[in-house]
Amino acid sequence: MERPERLIVDGRRLDGRRPDELRPLQIKAGVLKRADGSAYVELGKNKVLVAVYGPKEMHPRHLQQSDVAVLRCRYNMAPFSVEERKRPGPDRRSIEISKVVREALEPVLFLHLYPRAAIDVFIEILQADAGTRTTGITAAAVALADAGIPMRDLVAGISVGKADGTVLLDLMKEEDQWGEADMPIAVMPRRKLVTLLQMDGNFTPDEFRQALDLAFKGIERVYEAQKRALREKYVPASEEER
Ligand code: CDP
């Protein structure tokens, strides 16, 4: 696809959103029978499935840590998730994303409760349309909670950026590809602690602050949807009404 002449027309984006709007977001907890915890998230055209296993005994044993559990994250893009078929298996990008996702999630876990154990998080990108690392984090936090693993807080992710000089919430593919900036961010929402912040492109200090504000607004929405998904699984609708 060629770059459209403009990414913002009359204050509206290519998909009709205003700059501060999220794409439609749906989160479901506990979607896989054989995982200890799982979640499925759709954010616009992104479709992400996460499975969590553990805490369980760490194998191979030489990777065990005598005082804490080890969190292992694998971010994987399905070959059919992107326009140009992705070669199966890890590449530099997915190895880097797996690392930053792990670092974004670690602060909410009480890893010292499970010495010598492993907690495995598998993030499968089934369909990608920009923002997959942050959507993966959002889904992984729900899956960890669904696994019954004690957590200080959830972690919610979203990206912000800039296109045609306008600061935007939740970039879609065209804005990510042709815009001027892309800044994924993950936050522990209750404490408002940032656990991931990356950036491509350029922001003035003012734009950066504006983008950060917008990200926190988006995070609130994502957090609400995460809590709703967990409530829906654990509190039957009839009980919630009482
Ligand atoms: O997905 P995220 O924004 O976290 O990461 P990115 O590296 O900024 O990639 C942005 C988007 O580019 C992805 O979400 C995919 O839609 C697309 N992409 C692709 O088409 N082919 C790849 N091999 C990698 C990414």
CSV table of N, CA, C and O in Angstrom, one decimal, residues 11-18 21 172:
chain,number,residue,atom,x,y,z
A,11,GLY,N,-9.2,16.5,11.3
A,11,GLY,CA,-9.2,16.0,12.7
A,11,GLY,C,-9.5,14.5,12.8
A,11,GLY,O,-9.6,14.0,14.0
A,12,ARG,N,-9.7,13.8,11.7
A,12,ARG,CA,-10.0,12.4,11.8
A,12,ARG,C,-8.9,11.6,11.2
A,12,ARG,O,-8.3,12.0,10.2
A,13,ARG,N,-8.7,10.4,11.8
A,13,ARG,CA,-7.7,9.5,11.3
A,13,ARG,C,-8.3,8.6,10.2
A,13,ARG,O,-9.5,8.6,9.9
A,14,LEU,N,-7.4,7.8,9.5
A,14,LEU,CA,-7.8,7.0,8.4
A,14,LEU,C,-9.0,6.1,8.7
A,14,LEU,O,-9.9,5.8,7.9
A,15,ASP,N,-9.1,5.6,10.0
A,15,ASP,CA,-10.2,4.8,10.4
A,15,ASP,C,-11.3,5.5,11.1
A,15,ASP,O,-12.2,4.9,11.7
A,16,GLY,N,-11.3,6.9,11.0
A,16,GLY,CA,-12.4,7.7,11.5
A,16,GLY,C,-12.2,8.1,13.0
A,16,GLY,O,-13.0,8.9,13.5
A,17,ARG,N,-11.2,7.6,13.6
A,17,ARG,CA,-11.0,8.0,15.0
A,17,ARG,C,-10.5,9.4,15.2
A,17,ARG,O,-9.8,9.9,14.3
A,18,ARG,N,-10.8,10.0,16.3
A,18,ARG,CA,-10.2,11.2,16.7
A,18,ARG,C,-8.8,10.9,17.3
A,18,ARG,O,-8.5,9.7,17.7
A,21,GLU,N,-8.6,8.7,20.6
A,21,GLU,CA,-9.5,7.5,20.7
A,21,GLU,C,-8.7,6.2,20.5
A,21,GLU,O,-7.8,6.1,19.7
A,172,MET,N,-2.4,2.8,14.6
A,172,MET,CA,-2.6,1.6,13.8
A,172,MET,C,-1.5,1.6,12.8
A,172,MET,O,-0.6,2.4,12.7
